[in-house]
CSV table of C-alpha atoms in Angstrom, one decimal:
chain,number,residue,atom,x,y,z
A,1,UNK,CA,-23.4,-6.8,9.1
A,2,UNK,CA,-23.0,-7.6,12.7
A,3,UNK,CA,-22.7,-5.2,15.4
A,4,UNK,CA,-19.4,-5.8,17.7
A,5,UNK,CA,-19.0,-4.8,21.6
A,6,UNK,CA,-15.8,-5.1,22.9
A,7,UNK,CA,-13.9,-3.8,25.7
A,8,UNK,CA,-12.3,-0.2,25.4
A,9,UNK,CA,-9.4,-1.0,27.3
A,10,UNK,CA,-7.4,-3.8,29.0
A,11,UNK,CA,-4.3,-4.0,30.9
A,12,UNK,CA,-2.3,-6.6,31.7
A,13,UNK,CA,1.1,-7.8,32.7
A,14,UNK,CA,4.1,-9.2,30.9
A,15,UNK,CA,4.1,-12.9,31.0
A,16,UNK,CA,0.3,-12.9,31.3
A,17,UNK,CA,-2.1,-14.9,29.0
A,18,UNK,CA,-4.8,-12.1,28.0
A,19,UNK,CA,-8.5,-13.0,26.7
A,20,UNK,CA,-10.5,-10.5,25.1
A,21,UNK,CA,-14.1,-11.5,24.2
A,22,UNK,CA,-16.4,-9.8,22.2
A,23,UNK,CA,-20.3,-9.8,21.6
A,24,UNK,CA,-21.8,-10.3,18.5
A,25,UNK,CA,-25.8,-11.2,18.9
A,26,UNK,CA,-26.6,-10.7,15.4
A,27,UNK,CA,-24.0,-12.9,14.1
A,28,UNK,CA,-25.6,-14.1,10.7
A,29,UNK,CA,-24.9,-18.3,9.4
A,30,UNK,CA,-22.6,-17.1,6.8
A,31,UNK,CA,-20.6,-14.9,9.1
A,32,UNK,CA,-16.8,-15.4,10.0
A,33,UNK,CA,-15.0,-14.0,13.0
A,34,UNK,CA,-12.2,-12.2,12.1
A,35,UNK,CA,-9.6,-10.2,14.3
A,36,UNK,CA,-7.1,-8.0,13.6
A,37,UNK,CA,-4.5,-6.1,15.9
A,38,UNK,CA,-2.8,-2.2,15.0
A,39,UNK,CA,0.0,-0.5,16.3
A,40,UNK,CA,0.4,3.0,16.4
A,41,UNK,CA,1.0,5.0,13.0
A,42,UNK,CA,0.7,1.2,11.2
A,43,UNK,CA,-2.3,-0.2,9.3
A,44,UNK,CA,-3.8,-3.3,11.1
A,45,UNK,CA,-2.6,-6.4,11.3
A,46,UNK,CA,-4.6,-9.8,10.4
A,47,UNK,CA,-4.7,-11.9,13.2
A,48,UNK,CA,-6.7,-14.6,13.2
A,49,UNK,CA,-10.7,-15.8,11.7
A,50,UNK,CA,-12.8,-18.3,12.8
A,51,UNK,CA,-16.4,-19.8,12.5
A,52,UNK,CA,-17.1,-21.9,14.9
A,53,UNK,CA,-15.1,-23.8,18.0
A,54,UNK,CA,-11.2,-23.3,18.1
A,55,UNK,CA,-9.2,-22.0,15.9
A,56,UNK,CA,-5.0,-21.8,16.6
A,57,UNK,CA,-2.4,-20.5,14.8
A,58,UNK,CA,1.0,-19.3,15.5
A,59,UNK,CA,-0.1,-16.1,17.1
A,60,UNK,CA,-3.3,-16.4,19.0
A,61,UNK,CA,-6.0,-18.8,19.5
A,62,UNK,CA,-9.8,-18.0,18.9
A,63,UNK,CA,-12.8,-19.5,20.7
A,64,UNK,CA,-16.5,-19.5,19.6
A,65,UNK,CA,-19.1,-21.0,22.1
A,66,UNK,CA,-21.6,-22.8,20.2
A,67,UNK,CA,-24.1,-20.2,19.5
A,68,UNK,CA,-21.6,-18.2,18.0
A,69,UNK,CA,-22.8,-14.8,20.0
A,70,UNK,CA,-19.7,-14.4,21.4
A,71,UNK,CA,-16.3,-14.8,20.8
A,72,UNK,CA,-12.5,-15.1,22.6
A,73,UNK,CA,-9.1,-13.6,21.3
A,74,UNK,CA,-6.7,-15.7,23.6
A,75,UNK,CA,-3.0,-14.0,23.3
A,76,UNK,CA,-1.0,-16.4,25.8
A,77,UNK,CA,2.0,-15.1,27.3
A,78,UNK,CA,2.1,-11.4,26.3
A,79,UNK,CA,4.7,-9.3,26.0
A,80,UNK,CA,5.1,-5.3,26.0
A,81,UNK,CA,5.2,-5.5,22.3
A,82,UNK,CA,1.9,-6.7,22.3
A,83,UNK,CA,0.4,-3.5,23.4
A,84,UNK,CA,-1.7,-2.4,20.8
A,85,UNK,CA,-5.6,-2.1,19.8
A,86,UNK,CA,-7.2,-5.2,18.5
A,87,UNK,CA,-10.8,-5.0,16.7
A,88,UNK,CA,-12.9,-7.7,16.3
A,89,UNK,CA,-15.1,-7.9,13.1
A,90,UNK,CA,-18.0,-10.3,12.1
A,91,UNK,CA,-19.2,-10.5,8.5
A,92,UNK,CA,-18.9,-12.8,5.3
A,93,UNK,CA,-15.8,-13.6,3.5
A,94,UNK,CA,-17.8,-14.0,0.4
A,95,UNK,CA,-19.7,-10.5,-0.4
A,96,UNK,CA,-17.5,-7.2,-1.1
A,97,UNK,CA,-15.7,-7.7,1.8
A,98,UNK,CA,-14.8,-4.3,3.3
A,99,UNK,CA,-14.5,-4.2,6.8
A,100,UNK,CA,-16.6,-2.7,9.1
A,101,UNK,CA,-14.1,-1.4,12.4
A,102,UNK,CA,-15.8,-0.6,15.7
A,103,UNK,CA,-13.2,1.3,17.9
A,104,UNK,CA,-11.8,-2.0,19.6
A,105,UNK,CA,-9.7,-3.1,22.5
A,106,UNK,CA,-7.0,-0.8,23.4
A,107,UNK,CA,-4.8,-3.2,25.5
A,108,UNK,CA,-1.5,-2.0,27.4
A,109,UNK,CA,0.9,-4.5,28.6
A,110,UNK,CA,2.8,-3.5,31.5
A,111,UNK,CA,6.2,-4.9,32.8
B,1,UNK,CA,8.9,-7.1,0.8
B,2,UNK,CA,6.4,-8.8,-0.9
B,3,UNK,CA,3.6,-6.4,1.5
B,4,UNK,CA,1.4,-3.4,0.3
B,5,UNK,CA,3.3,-0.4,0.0
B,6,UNK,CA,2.0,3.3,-0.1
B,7,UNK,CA,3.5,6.4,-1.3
B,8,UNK,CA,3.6,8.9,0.0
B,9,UNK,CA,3.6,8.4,3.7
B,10,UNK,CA,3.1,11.7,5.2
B,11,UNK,CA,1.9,14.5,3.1
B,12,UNK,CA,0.8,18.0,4.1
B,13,UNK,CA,-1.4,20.4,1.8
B,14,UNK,CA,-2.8,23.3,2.5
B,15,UNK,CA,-7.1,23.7,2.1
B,16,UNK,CA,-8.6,23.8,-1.2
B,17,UNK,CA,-5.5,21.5,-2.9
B,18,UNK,CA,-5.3,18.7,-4.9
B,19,UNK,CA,-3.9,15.5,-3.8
B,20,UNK,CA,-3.3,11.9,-5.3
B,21,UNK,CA,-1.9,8.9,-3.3
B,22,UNK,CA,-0.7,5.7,-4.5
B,23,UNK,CA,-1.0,2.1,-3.1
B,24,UNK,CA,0.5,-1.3,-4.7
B,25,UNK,CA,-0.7,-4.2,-3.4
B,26,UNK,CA,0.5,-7.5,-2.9
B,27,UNK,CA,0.9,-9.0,-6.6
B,28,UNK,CA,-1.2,-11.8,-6.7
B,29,UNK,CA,-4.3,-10.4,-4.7
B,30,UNK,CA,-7.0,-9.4,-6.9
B,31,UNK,CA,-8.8,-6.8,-4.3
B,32,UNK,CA,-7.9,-4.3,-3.3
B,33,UNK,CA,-9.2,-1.5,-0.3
B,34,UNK,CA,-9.1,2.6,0.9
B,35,UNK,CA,-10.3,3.0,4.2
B,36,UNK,CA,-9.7,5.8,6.2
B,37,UNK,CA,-8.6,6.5,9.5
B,38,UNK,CA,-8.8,9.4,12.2
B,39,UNK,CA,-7.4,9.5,15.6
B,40,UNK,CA,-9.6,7.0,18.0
B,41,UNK,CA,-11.7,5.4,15.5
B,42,UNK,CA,-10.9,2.5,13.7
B,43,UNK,CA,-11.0,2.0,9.8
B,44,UNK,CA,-13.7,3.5,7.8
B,45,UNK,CA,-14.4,1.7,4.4
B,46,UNK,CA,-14.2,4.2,1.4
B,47,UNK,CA,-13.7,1.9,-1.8
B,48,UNK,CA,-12.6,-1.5,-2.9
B,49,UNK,CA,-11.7,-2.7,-6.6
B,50,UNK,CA,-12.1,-6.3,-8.1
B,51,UNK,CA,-9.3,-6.2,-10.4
B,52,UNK,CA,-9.6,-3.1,-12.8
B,53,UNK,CA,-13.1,-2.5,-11.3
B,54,UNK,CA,-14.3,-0.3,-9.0
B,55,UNK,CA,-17.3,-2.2,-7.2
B,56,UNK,CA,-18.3,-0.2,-4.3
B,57,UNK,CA,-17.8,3.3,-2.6
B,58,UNK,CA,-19.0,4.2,0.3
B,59,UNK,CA,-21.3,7.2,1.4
B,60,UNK,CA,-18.2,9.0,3.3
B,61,UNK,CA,-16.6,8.6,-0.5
B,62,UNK,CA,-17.9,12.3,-1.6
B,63,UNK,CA,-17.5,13.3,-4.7
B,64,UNK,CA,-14.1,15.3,-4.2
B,65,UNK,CA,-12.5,11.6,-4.0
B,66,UNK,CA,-11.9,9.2,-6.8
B,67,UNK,CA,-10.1,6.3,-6.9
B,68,UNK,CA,-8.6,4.5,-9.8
B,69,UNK,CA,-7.1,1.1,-10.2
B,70,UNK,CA,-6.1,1.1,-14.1
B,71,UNK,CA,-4.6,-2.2,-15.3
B,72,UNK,CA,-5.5,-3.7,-12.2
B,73,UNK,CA,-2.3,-3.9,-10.3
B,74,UNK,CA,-1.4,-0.6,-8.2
B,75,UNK,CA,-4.0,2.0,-7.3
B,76,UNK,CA,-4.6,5.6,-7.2
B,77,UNK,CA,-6.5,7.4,-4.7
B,78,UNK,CA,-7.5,11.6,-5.3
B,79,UNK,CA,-8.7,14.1,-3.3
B,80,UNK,CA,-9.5,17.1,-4.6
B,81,UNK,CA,-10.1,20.5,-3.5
B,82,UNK,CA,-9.0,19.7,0.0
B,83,UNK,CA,-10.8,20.6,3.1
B,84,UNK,CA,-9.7,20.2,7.0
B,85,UNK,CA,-11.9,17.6,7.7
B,86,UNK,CA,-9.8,15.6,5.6
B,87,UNK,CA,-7.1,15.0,7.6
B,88,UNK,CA,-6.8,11.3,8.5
B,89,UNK,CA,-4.4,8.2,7.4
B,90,UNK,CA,-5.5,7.0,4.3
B,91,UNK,CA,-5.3,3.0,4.3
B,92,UNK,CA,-4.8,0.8,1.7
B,93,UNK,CA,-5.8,-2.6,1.8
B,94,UNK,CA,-5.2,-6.1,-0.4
B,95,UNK,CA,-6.7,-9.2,-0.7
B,96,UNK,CA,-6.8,-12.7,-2.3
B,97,UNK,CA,-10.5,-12.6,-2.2
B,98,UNK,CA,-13.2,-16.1,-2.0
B,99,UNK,CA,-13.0,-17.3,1.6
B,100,UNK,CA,-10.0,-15.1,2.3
B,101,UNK,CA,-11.7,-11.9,1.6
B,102,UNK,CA,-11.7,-11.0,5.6
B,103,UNK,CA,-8.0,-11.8,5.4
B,104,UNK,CA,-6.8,-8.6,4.4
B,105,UNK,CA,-3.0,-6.9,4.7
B,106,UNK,CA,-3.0,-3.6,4.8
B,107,UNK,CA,-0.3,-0.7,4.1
B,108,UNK,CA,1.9,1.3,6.4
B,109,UNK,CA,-0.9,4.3,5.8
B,110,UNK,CA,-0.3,8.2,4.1
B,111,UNK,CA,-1.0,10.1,6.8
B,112,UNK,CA,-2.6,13.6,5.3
B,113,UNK,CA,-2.4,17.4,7.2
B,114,UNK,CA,-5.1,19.9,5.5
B,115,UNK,CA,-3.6,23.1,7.2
């Protein structure tokens, strides 16, 4: 599986649009993107997964250059309830499965 | 709430006791996930079940742990003989599986004191 870096820790402000990227060299051609956010004392939270280009949905948007070594979780217009930790993961949606966490993104939003 | 539920959700046991946690996943997922979680770190895969069958456990799954997931709806996960290092959340996870596999919804968590 692919080896993440990301960020320990961001802060940002209320209002804000926040990007987080993260590096994945050894992305494989089978590999999705897949991000996921966790509250304190909560199990995480599915976010979002992408392979390639943009990917939107309700809650965040994703953006993958094309050499798919990197990656972008944009959250636009946080809010403190957004503070939380958010771990990206890289693997394929097709073997086992089980994901492999690094220690992610701790990101505070402040008013 | 169609979600994953877990029971219990805080349990304390003193060393060298046995203890068994439940999860029930969402109904129509067919996988289902323990990971495990200590203070800092994210998720640690432990064990995931296709169905009724248990198809992988990983190396941190010693063999004081067994999981069980009999008719292949809700699932069991034991720990026996309890030591400190065990203290941790406990995290199920569920599933629809195929492309979806990554999209996983996980449980509230059992959170687990060895004293």
């Amino acid at each position: 599986l692919a080896k993440t870096t990301q960020p320990i820790s961001m802060d940002s402000y209320e209002g804000q649009e926040v990007n987080i990227t993260c590096s994945h060299n050894n992305i494989a051609t089978n590999d999705y993107i897949t991000w996921y956010q966790q509250f304190p004392s909560q199990g995480p939270r599915f976010i979002i997964q992408g392979y390639k280009t943009k990917v939107t949905n309700e809650v965040a948007s994703l953006f993958i250059p094309a050499d798919r070594k990197s990656s972008t979780l944009s959250l636009p217009r946080v809010s403190l309830s957004d503070t939380a930790v958010y771990y990206c993961l890289v693997g394929t949606g097709g073997s086992q499965g089980n994901l492999i966490f690094g220690k992610g993104t701790k990101l505070s939003v402040k008013p | 709430d169609t979600g994953v539920s877990q029971d219990p959700r805080h349990k304390i046991t003193k060393r060298g006791q046995n203890v068994t946690f439940r999860c029930d996943p969402i109904s129509e997922h067919n996988r289902l996930y323990w990971y495990r979680q200590t203070l800092g770190q994210g998720p640690e895969f432990l064990t995931y079940f296709q169905n009724e069958a248990q198809l992988e456990k990983s190396r941190l799954l010693s063999d004081r742990f067994s999981a069980e997931r009999p008719k292949g709806s809700f699932s069991t996960l034991e720990i026996q003989r309890t030591e400190q290092g065990d203290s941790a959340m406990y995290l199920c996870a569920s599933s629809p599986g195929g492309a979806r596999t990554y999209e996983q919804y996980f449980g509230p968590g059992t959170r687990l004191t060895v004293t």
